[in-house]
Coordinates of C-alpha atoms in Angstrom, one line a residue:
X1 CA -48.5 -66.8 -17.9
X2 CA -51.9 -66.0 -20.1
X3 CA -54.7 -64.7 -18.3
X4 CA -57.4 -67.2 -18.2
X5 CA -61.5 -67.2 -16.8
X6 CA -63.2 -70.3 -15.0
X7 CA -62.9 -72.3 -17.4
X8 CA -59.0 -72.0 -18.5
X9 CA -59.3 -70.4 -22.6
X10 CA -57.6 -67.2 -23.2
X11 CA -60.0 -66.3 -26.6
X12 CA -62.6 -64.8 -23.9
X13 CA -60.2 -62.2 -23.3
X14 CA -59.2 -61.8 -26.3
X15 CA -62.8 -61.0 -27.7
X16 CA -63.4 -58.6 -24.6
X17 CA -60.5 -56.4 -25.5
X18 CA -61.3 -56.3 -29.0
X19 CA -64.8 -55.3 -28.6
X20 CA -63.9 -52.7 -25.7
X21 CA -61.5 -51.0 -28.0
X22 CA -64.3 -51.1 -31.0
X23 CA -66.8 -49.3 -29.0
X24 CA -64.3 -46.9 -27.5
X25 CA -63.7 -46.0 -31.0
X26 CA -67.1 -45.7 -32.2
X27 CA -67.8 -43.6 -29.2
X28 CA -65.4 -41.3 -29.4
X29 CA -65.8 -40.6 -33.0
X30 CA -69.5 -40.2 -32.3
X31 CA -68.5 -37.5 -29.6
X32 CA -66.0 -35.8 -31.9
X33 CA -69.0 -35.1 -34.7
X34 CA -71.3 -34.0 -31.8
X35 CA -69.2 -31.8 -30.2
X36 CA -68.3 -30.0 -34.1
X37 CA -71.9 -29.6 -34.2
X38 CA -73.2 -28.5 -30.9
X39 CA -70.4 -25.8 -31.2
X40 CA -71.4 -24.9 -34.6
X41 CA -75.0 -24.1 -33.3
X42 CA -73.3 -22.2 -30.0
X43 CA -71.4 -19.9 -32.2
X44 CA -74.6 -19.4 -34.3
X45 CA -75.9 -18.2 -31.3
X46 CA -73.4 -15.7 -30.3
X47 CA -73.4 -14.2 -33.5
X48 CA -76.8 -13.9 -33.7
X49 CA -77.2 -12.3 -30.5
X50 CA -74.3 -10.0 -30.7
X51 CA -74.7 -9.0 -35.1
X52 CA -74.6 -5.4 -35.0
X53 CA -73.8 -3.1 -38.0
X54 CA -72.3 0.7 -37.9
X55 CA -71.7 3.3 -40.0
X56 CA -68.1 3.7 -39.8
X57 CA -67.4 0.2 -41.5
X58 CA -68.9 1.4 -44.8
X59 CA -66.0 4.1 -44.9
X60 CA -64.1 3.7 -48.5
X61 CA -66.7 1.9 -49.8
X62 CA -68.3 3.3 -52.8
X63 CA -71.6 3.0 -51.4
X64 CA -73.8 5.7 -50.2
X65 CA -75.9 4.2 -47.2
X66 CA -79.3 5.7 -46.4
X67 CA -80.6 7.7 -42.9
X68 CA -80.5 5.3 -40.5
X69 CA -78.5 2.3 -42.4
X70 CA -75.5 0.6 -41.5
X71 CA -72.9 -2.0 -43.0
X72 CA -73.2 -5.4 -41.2
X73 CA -70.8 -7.5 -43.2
X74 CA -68.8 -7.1 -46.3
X75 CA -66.7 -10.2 -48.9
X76 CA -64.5 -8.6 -51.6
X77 CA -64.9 -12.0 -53.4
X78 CA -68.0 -11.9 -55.1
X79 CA -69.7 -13.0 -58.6
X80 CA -73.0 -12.0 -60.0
X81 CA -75.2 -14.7 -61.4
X82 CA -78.4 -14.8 -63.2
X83 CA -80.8 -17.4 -63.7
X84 CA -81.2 -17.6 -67.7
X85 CA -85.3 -19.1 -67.5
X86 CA -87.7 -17.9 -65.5
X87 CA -88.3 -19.5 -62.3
X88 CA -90.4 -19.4 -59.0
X89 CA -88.6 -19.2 -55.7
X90 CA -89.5 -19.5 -52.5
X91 CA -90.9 -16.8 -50.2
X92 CA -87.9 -15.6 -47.7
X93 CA -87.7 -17.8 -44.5
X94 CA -86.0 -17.6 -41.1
X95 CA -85.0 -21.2 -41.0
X96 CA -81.3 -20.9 -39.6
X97 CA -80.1 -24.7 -39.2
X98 CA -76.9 -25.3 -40.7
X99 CA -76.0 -27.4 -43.5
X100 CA -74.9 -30.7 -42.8
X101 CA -73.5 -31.7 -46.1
X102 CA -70.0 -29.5 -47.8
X103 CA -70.9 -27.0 -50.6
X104 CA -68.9 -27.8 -54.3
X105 CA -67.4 -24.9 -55.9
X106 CA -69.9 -25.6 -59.1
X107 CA -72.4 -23.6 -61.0
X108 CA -75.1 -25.3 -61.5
X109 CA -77.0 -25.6 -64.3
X110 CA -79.0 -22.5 -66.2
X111 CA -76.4 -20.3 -64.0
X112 CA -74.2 -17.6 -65.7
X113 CA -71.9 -15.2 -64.2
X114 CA -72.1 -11.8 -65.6
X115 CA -70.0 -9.4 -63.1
X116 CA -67.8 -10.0 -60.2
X117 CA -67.2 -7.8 -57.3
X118 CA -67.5 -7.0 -53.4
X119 CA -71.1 -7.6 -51.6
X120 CA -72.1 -5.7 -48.7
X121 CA -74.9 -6.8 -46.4
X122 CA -76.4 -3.7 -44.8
X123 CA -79.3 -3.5 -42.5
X124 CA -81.9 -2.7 -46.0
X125 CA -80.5 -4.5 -48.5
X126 CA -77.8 -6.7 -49.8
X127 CA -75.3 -5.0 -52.6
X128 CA -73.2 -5.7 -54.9
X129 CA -70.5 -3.2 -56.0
X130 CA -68.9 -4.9 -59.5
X131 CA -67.1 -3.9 -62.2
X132 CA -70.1 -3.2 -64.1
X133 CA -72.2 -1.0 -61.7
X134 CA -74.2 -1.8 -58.4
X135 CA -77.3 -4.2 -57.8
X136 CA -79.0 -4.1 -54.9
X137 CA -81.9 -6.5 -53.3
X138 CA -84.3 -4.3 -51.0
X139 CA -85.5 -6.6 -48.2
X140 CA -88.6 -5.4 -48.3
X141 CA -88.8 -5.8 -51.7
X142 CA -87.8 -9.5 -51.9
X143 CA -90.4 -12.0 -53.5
X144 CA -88.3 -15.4 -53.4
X145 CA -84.9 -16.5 -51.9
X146 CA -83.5 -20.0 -51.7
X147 CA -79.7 -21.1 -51.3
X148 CA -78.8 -24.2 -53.5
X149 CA -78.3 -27.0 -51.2
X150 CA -74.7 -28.2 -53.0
X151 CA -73.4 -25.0 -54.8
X152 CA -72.3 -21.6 -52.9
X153 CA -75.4 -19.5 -54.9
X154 CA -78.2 -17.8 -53.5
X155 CA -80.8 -16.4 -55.7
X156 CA -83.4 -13.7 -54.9
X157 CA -86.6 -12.3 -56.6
X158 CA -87.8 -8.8 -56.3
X159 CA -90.7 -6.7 -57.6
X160 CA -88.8 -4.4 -59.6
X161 CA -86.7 -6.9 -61.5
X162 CA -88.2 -9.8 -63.8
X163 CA -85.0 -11.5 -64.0
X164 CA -83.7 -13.7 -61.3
X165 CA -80.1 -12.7 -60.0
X166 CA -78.0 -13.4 -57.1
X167 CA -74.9 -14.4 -55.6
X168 CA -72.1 -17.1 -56.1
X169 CA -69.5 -16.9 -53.3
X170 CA -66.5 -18.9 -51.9
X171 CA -67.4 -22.2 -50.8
X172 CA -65.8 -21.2 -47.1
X173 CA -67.7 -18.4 -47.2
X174 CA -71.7 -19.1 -48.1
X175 CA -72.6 -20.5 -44.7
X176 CA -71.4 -17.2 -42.9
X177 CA -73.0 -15.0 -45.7
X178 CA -76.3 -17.3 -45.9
X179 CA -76.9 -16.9 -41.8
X180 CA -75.9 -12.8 -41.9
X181 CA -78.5 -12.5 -44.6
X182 CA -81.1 -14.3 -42.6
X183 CA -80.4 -12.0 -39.6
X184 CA -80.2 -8.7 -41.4
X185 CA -83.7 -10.2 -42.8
X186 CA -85.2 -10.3 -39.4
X187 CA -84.1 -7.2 -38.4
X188 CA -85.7 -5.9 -41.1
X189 CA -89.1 -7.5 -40.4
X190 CA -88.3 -7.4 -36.6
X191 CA -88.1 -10.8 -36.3
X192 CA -84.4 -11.1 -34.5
X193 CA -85.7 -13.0 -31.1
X194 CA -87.9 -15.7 -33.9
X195 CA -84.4 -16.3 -35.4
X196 CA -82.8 -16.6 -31.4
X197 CA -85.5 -18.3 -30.4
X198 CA -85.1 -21.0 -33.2
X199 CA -81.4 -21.3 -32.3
X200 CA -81.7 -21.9 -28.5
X201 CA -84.3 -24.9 -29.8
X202 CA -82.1 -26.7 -31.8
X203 CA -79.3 -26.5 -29.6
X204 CA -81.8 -28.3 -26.7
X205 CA -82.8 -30.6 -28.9
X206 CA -79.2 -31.6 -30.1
X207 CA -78.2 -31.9 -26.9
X208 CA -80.9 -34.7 -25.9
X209 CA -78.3 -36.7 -29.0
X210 CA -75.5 -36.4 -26.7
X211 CA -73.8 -39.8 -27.0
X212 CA -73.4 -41.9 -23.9
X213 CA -70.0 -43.9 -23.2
X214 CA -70.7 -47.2 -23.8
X215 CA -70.4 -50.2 -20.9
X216 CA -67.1 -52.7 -20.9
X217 CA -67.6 -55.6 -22.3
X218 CA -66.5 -58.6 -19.8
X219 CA -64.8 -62.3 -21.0
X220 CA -68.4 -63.7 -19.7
X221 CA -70.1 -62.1 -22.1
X222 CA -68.0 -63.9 -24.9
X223 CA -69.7 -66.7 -26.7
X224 CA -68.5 -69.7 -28.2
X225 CA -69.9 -68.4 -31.7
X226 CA -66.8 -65.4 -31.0
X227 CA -64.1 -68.4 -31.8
X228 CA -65.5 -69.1 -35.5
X229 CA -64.2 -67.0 -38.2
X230 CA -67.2 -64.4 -39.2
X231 CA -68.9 -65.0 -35.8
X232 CA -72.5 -65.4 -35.4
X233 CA -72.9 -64.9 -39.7
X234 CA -70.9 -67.9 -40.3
X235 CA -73.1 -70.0 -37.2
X236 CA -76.2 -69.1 -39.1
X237 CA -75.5 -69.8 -42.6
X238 CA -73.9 -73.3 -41.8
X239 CA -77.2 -74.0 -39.9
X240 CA -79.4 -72.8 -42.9
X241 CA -77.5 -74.8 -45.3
X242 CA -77.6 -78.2 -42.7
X243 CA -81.6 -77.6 -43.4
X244 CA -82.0 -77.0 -46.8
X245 CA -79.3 -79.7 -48.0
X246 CA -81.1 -82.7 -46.6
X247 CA -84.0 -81.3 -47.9
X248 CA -83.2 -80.3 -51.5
X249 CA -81.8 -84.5 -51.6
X250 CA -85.2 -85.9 -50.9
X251 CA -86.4 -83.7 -53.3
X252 CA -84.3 -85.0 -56.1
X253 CA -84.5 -88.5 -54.9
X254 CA -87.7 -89.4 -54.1
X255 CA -88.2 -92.7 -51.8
X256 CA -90.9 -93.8 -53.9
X257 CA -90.0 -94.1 -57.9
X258 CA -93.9 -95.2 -59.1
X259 CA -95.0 -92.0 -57.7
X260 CA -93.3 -90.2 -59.8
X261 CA -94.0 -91.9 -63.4
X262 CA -97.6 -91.8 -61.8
X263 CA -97.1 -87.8 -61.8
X264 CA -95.2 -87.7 -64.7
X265 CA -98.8 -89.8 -66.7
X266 CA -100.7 -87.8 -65.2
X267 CA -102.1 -84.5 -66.4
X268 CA -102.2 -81.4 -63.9
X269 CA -103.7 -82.2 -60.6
X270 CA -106.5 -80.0 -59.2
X271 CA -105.3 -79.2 -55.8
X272 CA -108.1 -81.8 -54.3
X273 CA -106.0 -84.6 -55.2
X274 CA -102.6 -83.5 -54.4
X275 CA -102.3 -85.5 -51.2
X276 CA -103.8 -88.4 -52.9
X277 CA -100.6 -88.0 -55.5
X278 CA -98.1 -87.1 -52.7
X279 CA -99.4 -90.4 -50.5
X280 CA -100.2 -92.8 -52.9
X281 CA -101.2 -95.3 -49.6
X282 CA -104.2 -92.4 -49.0
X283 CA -107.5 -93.1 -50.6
X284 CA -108.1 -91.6 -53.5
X285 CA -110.8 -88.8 -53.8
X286 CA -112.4 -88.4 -56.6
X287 CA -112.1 -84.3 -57.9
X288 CA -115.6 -82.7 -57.6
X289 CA -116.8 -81.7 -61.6
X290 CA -118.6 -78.3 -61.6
X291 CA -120.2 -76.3 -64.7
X292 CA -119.9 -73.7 -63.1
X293 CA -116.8 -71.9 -64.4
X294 CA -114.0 -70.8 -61.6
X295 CA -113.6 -67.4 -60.3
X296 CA -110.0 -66.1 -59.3
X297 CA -110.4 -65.4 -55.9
X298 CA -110.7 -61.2 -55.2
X299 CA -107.5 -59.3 -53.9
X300 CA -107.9 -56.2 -51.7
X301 CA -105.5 -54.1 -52.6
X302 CA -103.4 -53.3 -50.0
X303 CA -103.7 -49.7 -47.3
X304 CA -100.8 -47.4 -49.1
X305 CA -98.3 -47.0 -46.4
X306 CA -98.3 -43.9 -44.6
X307 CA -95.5 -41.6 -43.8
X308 CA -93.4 -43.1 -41.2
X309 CA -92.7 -39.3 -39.5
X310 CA -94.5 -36.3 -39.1
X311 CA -91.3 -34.5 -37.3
X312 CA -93.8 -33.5 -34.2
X313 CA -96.8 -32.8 -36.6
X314 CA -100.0 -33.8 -35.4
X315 CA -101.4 -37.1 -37.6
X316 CA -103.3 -36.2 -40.0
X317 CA -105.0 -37.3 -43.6
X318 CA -103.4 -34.3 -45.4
X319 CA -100.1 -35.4 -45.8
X320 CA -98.6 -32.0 -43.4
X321 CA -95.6 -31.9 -41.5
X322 CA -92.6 -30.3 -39.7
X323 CA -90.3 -32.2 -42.0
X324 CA -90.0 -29.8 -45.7
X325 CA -90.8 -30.8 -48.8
X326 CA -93.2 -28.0 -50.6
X327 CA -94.8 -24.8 -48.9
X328 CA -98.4 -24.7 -48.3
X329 CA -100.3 -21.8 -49.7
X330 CA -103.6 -23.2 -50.0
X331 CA -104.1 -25.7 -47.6
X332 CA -107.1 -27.8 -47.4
X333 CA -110.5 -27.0 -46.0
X334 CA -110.3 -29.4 -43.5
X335 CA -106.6 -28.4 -42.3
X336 CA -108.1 -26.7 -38.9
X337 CA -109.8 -29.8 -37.9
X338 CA -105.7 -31.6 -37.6
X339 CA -104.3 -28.5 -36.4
X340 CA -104.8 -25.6 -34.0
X341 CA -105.8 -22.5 -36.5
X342 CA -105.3 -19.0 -34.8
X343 CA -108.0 -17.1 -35.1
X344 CA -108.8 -15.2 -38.1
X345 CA -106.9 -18.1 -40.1
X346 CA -108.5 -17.9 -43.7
X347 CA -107.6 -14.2 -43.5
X348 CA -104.2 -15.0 -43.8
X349 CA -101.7 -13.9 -47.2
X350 CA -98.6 -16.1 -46.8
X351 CA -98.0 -19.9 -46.7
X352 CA -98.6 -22.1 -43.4
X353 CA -96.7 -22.0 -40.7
X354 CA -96.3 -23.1 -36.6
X355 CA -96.8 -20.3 -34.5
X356 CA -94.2 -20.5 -31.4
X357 CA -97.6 -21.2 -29.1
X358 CA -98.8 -24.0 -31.2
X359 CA -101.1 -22.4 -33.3
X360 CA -100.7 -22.7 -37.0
X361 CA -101.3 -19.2 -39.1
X362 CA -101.0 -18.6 -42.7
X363 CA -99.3 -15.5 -42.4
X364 CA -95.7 -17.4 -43.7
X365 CA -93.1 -15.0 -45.1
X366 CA -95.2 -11.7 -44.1
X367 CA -94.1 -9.3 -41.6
X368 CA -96.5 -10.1 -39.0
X369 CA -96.5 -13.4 -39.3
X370 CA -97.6 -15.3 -36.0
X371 CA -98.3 -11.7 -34.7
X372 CA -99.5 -12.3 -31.1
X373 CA -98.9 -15.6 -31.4
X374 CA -94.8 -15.2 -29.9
X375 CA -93.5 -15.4 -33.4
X376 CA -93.0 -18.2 -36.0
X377 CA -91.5 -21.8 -34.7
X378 CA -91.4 -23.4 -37.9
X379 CA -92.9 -24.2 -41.1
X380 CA -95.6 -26.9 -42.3
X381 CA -94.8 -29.1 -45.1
X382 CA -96.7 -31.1 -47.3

């Protein structure tokens, strides 16, 4: 015997179970992506807090390491690429989030390869031991570094070398190598608890986008729209087209044929005497002749819209925020009165960036940046 509700039909149940095992779905592939992510940024975490280095794991390699420095990490598959124009990179950042979307094994453009070999990330520099000979990239000399957001190549900038070079590695590899750079980095510029510090905030905020199970949908909650193929789309577009049939026929058949060889005589009517032509039974008003001529009526152009997020930034007429976009270097005059400048502000040498107390310094990609301050939180964006 079919289950039934009140009122005897068996479709209720039917749409119930269909939409319980939708959500189910949804929710559960929701969680799956969540959980990949939140343990992602947990392992990030551990490593970051537990990267150490010694001297012993540099042994057989063809590297003599300075007083004091150790190996931290070391890939045997490794290719040497230079940029063949010159280009501008960005100042070194801390920024630690992973990369949502997958790396292609590509080279992009203006990319060549021109040795191949093993690169060792120690904690003063990043090497690479090729077939040719050795490059190394000091990290306190390092004037740009950026990772390309779809290829496995990171390129740096120094002082000693006009030529930008760096490094093209396996695709299953880059993310790993890309976050050990960024913590041998802030070792170097004793920035470690900035980079753990960052961490521990994305993994509070990504746990606020914890998905929730979603509630049971009950045969009371069908409606009758559920029985029509295409549901509540095909409701509405039968009820638009039920107003705009009857609507387009009195259009095309007009009740009242004189009215319309009256229009059809008629030259262009001024819109005083459009009712008068649409109601012939209306009195006629005679159009009101000026000498003056016509003016087109002003349009005020309309506000450009403004950005719809700021990412946490404070509103402002600048066009700054949390989000990315470009590095400021030379912000605008009136920048401390949006934000909270530290003090000394204009005596800064770097780009701007969000001190972890809320104080904004422009001491970006510098050693001391956000000194006294509790370190850098993030960067500002225009």
């Amino acid at each position: 015997m079919a289950m039934t509700d009140s009122t005897g039909s068996t479709w209720r149940y039917r749409w119930a179970h269909r939409q319980n095992e939708r959500r189910v779905r949804t929710f559960r592939g929701a969680e799956a992506a969540w959980r990949r992510r939140d343990d992602e940024l947990r392992r990030l975490h551990a490593l970051a807090a537990d990267f150490e280095g010694s001297t012993a794991a540099g042994v057989g390699l063809p590297l003599e390491l300075a007083a004091g420095e150790v190996v931290l990490w070391a890939l045997p598959a490794a290719q040497l690429v230079e940029v063949r124009h010159t280009t501008v990179l960005p100042a070194p950042d801390l920024s630690v989030n992973p990369q949502a979307g997958p790396l292609r094994p590509r080279r992009p453009d203006g990319v060549r390869v021109t040795d191949a070999g093993m690169a060792v990330i120690t904690s003063r520099r990043l090497v690479l031991l090729g077939g040719r000979g050795r490059r190394d990239w000091a990290y306190g000399r390092m004037t740009g570094l950026a990772h390309d957001p779809a290829a496995p190549v990171t390129l740096i900038q120094v002082l000693d070398r006009r030529r930008t070079s760096g490094l093209m590695l396996p695709t299953d590899a880059a993310a790993d190598f890309r976050f050990k750079l960024t913590l041998a980095f802030a070792d170097a510029i004793e920035q470690r608890a900035a980079v753990l510090a960052q961490l521990d905030e994305l993994i509070a905020e990504h746990a606020q986008l914890k998905p929730f199970r979603p509630a049971v949908a009950t045969p009371a909650q069908a409606r009758f729209s559920a029985r029509v193929p295409g549901g509540r789309r095909t409701v509405a577009v039968a009820a638009a087209v039920a107003l705009l049939v009857p609507a387009a026929l009195i259009e095309s058949n007009p009740s009242d044929p004189g009215a319309e060889v009256a229009i059809a005589a008629t030259p262009a009517p001024t819109p005083s005497i459009v009712p008068a032509l649409l109601h012939p039974k209306a009195p006629a008003v005679a159009p009101r002749v000026s000498s003056a001529p016509t003016r087109s009526p002003r349009r005020t152009p309309s506000p450009t819209p403004s950005r719809d997020r700021l990412c946490g930034a404070p509103a402002n007429p600048l066009g700054y925020d949390y989000c990315g976009g470009t590095r400021i270097r030379r912000p605008a005059a009136e920048v401390c009165d949006w934000f909270d400048c530290a003090p000394q502000f204009w005596a800064g040498r770097g780009y701007l960036v969000q001190c972890r107390d809320g104080a904004v310094s422009l001491t970006g990609g510098r050693s001391n940046a956000c000194n006294g301050h509790q370190g850098v939180r993030r960067t500002v964006w225009r």
